[in-house]
PDB file of C-alpha atoms in Angstrom:
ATOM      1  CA  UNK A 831      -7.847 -17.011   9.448  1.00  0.00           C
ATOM      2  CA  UNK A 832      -8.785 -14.901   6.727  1.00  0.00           C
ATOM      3  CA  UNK A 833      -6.910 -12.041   6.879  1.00  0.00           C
ATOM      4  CA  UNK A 834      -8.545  -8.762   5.618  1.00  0.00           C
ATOM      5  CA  UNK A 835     -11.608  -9.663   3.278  1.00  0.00           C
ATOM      6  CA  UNK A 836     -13.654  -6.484   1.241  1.00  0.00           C
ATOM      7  CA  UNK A 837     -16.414  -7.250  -0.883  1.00  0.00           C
ATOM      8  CA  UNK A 838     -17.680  -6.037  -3.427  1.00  0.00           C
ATOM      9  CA  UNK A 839     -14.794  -7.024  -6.105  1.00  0.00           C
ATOM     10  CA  UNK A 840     -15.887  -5.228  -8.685  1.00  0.00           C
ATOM     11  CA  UNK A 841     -18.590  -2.179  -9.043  1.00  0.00           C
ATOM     12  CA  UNK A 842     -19.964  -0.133 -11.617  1.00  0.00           C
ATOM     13  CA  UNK A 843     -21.783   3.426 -10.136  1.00  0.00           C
ATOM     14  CA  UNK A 844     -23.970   5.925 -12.169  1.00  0.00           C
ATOM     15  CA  UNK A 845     -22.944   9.499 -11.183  1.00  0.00           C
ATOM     16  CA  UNK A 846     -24.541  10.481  -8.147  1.00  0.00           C
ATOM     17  CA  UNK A 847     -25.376   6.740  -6.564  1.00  0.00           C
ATOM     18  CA  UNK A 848     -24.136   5.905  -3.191  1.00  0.00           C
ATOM     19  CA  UNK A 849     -22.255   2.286  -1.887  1.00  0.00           C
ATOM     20  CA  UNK A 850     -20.342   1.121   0.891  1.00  0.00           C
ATOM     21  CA  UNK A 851     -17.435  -0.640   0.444  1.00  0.00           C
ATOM     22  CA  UNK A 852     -16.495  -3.423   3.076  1.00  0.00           C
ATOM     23  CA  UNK A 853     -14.085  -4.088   4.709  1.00  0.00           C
ATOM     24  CA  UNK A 854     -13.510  -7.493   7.631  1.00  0.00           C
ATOM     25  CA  UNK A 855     -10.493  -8.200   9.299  1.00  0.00           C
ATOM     26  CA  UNK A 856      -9.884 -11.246  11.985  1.00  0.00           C
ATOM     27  CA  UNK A 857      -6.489 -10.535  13.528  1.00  0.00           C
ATOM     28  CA  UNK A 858      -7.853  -8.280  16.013  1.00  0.00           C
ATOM     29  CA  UNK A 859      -6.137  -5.176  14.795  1.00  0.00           C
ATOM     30  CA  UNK A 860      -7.103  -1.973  16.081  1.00  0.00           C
ATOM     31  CA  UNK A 861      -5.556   0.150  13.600  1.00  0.00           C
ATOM     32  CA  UNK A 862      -7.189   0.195   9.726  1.00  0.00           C
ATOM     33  CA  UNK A 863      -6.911   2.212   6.965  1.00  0.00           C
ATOM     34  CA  UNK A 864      -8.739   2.827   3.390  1.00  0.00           C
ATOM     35  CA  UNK A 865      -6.426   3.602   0.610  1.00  0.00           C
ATOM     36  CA  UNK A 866      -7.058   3.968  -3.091  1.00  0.00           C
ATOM     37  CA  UNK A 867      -5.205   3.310  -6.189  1.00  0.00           C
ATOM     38  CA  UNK A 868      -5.342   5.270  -9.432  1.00  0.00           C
ATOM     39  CA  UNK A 869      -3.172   4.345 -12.496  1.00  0.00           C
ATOM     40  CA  UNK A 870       0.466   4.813 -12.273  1.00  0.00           C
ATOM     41  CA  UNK A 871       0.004   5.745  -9.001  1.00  0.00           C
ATOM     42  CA  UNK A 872       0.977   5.143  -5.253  1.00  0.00           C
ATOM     43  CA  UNK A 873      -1.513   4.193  -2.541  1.00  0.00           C
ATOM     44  CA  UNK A 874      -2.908   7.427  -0.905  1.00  0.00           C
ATOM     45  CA  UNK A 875      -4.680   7.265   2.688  1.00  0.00           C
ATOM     46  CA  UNK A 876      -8.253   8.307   2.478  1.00  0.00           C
ATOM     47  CA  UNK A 877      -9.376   7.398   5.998  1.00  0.00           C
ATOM     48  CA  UNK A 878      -7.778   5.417   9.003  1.00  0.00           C
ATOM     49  CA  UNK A 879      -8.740   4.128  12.248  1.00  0.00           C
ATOM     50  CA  UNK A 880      -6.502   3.606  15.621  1.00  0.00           C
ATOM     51  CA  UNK A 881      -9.558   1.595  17.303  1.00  0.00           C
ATOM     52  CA  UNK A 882     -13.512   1.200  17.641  1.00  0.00           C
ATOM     53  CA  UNK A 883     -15.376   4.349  17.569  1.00  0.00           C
ATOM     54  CA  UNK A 884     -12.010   6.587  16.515  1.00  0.00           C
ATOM     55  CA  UNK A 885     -11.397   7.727  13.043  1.00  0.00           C
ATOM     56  CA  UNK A 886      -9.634  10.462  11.372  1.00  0.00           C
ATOM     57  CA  UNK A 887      -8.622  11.756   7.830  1.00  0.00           C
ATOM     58  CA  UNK A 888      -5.625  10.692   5.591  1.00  0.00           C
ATOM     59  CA  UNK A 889      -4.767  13.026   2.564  1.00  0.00           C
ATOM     60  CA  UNK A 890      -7.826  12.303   0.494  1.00  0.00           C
ATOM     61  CA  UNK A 891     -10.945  12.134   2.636  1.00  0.00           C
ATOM     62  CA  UNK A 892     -13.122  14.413   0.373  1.00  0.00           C
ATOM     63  CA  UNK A 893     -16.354  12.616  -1.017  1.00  0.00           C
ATOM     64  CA  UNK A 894     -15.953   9.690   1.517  1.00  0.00           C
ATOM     65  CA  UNK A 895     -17.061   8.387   5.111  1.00  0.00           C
ATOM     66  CA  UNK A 896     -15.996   6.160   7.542  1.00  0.00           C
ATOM     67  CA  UNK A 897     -17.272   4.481  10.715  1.00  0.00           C
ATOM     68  CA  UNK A 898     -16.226   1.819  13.055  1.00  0.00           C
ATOM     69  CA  UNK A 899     -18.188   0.522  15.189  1.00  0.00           C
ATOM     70  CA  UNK A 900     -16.120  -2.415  15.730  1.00  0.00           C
ATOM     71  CA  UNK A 901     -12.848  -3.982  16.082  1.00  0.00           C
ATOM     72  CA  UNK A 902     -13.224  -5.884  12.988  1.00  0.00           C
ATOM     73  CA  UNK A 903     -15.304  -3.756  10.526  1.00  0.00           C
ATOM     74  CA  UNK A 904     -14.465  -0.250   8.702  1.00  0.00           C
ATOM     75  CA  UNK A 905     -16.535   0.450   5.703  1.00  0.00           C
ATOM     76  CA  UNK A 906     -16.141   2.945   3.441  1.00  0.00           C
ATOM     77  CA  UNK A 907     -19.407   5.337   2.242  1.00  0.00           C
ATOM     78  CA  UNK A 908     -19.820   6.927  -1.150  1.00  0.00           C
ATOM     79  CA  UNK A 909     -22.192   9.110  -0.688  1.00  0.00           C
ATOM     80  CA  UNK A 910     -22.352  11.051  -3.974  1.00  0.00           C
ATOM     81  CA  UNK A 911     -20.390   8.643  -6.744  1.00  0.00           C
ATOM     82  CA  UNK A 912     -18.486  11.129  -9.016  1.00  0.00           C
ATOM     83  CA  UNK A 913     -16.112   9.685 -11.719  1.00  0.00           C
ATOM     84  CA  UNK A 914     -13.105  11.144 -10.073  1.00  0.00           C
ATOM     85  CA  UNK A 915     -13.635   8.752  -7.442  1.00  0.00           C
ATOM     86  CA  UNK A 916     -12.751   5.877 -10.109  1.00  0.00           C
ATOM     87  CA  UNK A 917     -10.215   3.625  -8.839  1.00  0.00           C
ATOM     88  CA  UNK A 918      -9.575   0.965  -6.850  1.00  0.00           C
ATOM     89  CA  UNK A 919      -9.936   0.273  -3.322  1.00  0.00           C
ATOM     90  CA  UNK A 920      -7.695  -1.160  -0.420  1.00  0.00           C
ATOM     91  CA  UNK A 921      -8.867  -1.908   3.131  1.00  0.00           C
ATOM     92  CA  UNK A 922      -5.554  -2.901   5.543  1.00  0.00           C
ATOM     93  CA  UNK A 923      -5.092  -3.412   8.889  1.00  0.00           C
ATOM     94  CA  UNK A 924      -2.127  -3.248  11.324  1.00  0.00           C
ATOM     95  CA  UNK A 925      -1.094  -4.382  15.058  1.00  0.00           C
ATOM     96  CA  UNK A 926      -0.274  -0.610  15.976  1.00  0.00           C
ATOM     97  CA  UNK A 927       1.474   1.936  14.637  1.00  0.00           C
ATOM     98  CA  UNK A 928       2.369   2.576  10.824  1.00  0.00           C
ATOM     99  CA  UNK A 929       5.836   1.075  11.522  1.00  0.00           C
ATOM    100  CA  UNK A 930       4.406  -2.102  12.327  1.00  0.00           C
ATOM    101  CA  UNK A 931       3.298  -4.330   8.687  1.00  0.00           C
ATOM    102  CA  UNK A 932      -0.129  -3.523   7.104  1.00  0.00           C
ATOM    103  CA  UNK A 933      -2.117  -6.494   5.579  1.00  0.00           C
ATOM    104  CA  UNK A 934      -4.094  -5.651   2.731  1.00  0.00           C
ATOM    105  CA  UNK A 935      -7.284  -6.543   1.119  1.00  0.00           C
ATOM    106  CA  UNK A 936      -7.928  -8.213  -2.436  1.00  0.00           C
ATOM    107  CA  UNK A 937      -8.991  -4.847  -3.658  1.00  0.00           C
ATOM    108  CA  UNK A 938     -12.671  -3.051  -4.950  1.00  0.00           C
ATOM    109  CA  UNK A 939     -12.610  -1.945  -8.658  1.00  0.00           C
ATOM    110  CA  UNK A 940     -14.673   0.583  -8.800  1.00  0.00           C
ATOM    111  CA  UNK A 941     -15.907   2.416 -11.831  1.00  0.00           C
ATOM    112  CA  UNK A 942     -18.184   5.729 -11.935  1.00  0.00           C
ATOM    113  CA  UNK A 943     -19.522   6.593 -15.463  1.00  0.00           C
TER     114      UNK A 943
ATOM    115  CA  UNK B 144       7.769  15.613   5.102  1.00  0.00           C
ATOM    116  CA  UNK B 145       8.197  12.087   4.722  1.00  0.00           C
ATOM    117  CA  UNK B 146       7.827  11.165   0.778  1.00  0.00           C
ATOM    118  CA  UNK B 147       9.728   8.438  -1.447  1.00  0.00           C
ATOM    119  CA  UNK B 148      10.500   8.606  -5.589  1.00  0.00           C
ATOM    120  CA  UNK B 149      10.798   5.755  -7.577  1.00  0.00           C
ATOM    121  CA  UNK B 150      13.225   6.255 -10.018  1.00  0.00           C
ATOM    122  CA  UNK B 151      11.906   3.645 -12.745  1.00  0.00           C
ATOM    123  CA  UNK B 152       8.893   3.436 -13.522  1.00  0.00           C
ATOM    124  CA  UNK B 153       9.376   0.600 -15.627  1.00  0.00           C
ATOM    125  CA  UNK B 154      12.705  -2.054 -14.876  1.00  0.00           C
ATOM    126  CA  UNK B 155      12.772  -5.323 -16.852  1.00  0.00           C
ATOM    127  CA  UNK B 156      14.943  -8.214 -16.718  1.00  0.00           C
ATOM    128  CA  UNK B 157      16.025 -11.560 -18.152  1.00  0.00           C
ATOM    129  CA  UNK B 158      15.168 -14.318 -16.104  1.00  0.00           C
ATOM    130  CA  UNK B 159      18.024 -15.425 -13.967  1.00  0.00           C
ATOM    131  CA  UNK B 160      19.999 -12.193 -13.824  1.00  0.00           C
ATOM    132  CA  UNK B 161      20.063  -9.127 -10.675  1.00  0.00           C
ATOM    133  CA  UNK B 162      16.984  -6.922 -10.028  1.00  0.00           C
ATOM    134  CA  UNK B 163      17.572  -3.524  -8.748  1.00  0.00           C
ATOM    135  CA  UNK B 164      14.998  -1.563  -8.254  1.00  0.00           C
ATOM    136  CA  UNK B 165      15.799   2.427  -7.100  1.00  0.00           C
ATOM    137  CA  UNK B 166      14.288   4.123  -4.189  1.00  0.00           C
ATOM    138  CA  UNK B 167      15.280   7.762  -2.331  1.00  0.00           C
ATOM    139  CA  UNK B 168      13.050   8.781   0.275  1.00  0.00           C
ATOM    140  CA  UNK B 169      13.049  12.044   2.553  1.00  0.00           C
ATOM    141  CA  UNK B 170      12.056  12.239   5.910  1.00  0.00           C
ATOM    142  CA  UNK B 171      12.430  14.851   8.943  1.00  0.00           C
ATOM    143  CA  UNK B 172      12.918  11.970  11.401  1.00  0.00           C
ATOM    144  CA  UNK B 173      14.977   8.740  11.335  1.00  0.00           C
ATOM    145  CA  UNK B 174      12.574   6.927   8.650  1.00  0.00           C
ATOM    146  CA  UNK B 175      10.979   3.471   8.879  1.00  0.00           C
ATOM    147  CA  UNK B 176      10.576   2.176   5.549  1.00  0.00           C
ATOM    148  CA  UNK B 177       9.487  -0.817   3.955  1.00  0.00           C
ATOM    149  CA  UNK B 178       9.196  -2.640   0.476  1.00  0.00           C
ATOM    150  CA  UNK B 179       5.787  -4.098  -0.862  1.00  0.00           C
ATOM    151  CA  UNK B 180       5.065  -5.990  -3.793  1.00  0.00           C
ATOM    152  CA  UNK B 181       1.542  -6.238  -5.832  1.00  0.00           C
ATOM    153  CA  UNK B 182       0.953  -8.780  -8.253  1.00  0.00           C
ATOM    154  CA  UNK B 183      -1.841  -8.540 -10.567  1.00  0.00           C
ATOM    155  CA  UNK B 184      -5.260  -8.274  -9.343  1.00  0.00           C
ATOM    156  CA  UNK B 185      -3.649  -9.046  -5.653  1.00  0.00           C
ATOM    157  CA  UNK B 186      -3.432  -6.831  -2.777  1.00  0.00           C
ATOM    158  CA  UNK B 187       0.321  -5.220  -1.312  1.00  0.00           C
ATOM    159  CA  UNK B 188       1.787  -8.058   0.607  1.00  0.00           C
ATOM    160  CA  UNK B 189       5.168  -6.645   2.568  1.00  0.00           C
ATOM    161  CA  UNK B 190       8.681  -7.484   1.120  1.00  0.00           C
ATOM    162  CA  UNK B 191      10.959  -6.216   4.064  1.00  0.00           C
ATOM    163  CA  UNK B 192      11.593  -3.360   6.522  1.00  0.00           C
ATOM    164  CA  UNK B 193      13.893  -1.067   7.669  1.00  0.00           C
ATOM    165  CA  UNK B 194      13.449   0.476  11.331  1.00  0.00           C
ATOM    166  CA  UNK B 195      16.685   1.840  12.044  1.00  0.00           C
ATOM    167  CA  UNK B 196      18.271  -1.442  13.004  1.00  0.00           C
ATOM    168  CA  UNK B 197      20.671  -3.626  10.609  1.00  0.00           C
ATOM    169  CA  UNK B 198      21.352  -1.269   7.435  1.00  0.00           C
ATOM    170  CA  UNK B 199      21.045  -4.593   5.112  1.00  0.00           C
ATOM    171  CA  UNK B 200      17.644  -5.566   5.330  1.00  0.00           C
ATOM    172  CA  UNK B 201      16.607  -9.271   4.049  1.00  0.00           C
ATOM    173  CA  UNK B 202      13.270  -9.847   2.999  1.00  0.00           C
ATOM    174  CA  UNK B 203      10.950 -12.742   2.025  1.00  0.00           C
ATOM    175  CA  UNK B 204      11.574 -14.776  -1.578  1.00  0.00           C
ATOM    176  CA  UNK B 205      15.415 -13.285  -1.835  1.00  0.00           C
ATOM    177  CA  UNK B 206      15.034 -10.205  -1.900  1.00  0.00           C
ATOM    178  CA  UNK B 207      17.196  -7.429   0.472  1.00  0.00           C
ATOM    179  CA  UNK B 208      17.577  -3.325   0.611  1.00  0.00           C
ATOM    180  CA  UNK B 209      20.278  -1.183   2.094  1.00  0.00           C
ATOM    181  CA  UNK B 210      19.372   1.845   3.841  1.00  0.00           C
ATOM    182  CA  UNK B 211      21.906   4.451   2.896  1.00  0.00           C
ATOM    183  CA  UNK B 212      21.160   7.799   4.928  1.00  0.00           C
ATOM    184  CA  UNK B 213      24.268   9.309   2.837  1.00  0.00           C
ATOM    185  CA  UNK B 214      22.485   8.901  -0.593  1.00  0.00           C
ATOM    186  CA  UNK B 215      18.906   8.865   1.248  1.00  0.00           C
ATOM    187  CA  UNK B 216      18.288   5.481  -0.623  1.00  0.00           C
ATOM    188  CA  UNK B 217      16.846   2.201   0.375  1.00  0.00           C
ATOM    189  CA  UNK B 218      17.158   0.450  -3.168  1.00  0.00           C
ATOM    190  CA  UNK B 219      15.726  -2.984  -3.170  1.00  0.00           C
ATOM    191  CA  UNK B 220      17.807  -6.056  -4.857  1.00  0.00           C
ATOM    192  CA  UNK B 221      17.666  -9.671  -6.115  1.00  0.00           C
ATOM    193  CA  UNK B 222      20.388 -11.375  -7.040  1.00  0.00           C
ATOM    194  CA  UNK B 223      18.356 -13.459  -9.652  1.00  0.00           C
ATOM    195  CA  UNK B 224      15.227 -12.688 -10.718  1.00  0.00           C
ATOM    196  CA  UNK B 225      12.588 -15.120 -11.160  1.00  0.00           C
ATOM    197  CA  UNK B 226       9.273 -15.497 -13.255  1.00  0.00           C
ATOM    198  CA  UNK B 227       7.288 -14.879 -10.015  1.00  0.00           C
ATOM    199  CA  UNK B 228       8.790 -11.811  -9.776  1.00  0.00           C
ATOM    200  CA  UNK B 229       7.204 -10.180 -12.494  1.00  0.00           C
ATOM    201  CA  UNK B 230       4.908  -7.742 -10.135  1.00  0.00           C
ATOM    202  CA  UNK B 231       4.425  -3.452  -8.819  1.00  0.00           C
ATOM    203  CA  UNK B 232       6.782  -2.931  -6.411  1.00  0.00           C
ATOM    204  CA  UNK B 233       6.141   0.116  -4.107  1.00  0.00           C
ATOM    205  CA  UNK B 234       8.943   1.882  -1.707  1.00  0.00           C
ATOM    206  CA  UNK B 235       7.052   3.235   1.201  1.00  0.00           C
ATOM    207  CA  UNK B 236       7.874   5.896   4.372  1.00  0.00           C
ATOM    208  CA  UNK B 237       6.342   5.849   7.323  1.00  0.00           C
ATOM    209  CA  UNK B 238       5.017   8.982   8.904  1.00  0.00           C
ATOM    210  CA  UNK B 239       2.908  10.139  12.173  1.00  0.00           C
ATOM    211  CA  UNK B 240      -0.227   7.598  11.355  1.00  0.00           C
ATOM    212  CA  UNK B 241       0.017   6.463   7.802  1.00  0.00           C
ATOM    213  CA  UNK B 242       2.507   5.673   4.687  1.00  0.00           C
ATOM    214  CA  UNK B 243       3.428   7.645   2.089  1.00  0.00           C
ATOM    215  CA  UNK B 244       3.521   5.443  -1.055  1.00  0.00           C
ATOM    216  CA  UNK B 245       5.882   5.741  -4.180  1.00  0.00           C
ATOM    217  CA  UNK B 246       4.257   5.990  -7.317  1.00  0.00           C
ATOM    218  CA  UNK B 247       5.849   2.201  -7.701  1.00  0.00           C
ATOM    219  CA  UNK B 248       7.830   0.203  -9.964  1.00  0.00           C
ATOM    220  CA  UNK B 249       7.108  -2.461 -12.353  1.00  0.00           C
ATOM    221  CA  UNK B 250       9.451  -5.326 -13.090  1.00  0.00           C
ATOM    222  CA  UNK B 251       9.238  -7.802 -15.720  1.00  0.00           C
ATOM    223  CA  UNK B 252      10.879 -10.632 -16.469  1.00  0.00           C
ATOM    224  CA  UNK B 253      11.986 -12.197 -19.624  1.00  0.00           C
ATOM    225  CA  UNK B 254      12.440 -15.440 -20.578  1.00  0.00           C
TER     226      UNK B 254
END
């Protein structure tokens, strides 16, 4: 049982490239979430998920794209790397609702110059 | 609005004496809300909870929170801190699909 795995751990982007960031979970959650990190800063919620095929925005969704096409799976698209989008990464998952525990990835650095 | 503030941004302690780390959080609803911890280069692994049950809440490696809805707190403490306790800590609201995240609190630990 792995828990929730992302890959890549680190990245470096030139301006303007595109990525996806992955993200695998095992529990069988339904719900999942992308989150980044900046310096000094809380987690905010850039995209989440309540099941396959469902998505929907958190408070940062600007510059990013979601899909899930499956329980386990919900990667994250860069389409147009700008260095505001410098940070790091989390994927989590969670049995149901937000009151209910998220487990989080490792973490993607990812760096935009 | 749900939202929490972190009122240190920086605690630090000497090994074997009480953490206290300070949390107020506002909410339109009765709040859930929860303590993580980040070590470095780790992902946010969940201290405790609080969903409107018990008012102390115990947690995993020692550590426990009381919700106070008079002071609109949920401060997290330790009785003695540890070396392995040297991590982010982030108090954290729930609202209608997602968590609000405080801007978190670092605690180190002396020797």
């Amino acid at each position: 049982n792995a828990g929730v795995t992302q890959t890549p751990k680190f990245r470096i982007l030139k301006i303007g490239q595109s990525m996806t960031l992955q993200c695998t979970q095992d529990m069988n959650h339904n719900y999942m979430y992308w989150y980044r990190q900046d310096p000094g800063m809380g987690l905010k919620l850039i995209y989440y998920s309540v099941g396959a095929g469902i998505t929907d925005k958190g408070e940062v969704p600007n510059g990013y794209n979601v899909s899930r096409s499956t329980t386990e799976d919900f990667p994250l698209r860069l389409e147009l790397a700008a260095p505001s989008q410098t940070s790091v990464y989390f994927c989590a998952s969670s049995s149901g609702l937000a009151s209910n525990e998220q487990f989080f990835g490792p973490g993607t650095r990812l760096t935009v110059l | 609005a749900q939202s929490v503030t972190q009122l240190d941004s920086h605690v630090s302690v000497s090994e074997g004496t009480p953490v206290l780390l300070r949390c107020n959080y506002s909410s339109s609803y009765s709040p859930s809300l929860f303590w993580y911890v980040q070590h470095p280069n780790k992902g946010l692994q969940l201290l405790l909870k609080y969903t409107s049950a018990a008012t102390l809440v115990k947690g995993i490696n020692g550590f426990e929170a009381e919700f106070k809805k008079s002071e609109t707190s949920f401060h997290l403490t330790k009785p003695s801190a540890h070396m392995s306790d040297a991590a982010e800590y982030f108090c954290v609201v729930r609202g209608a699909n997602n968590l609000f995240f405080g801007t978190g609190t670092r605690l180190t630990v002396i020797p």
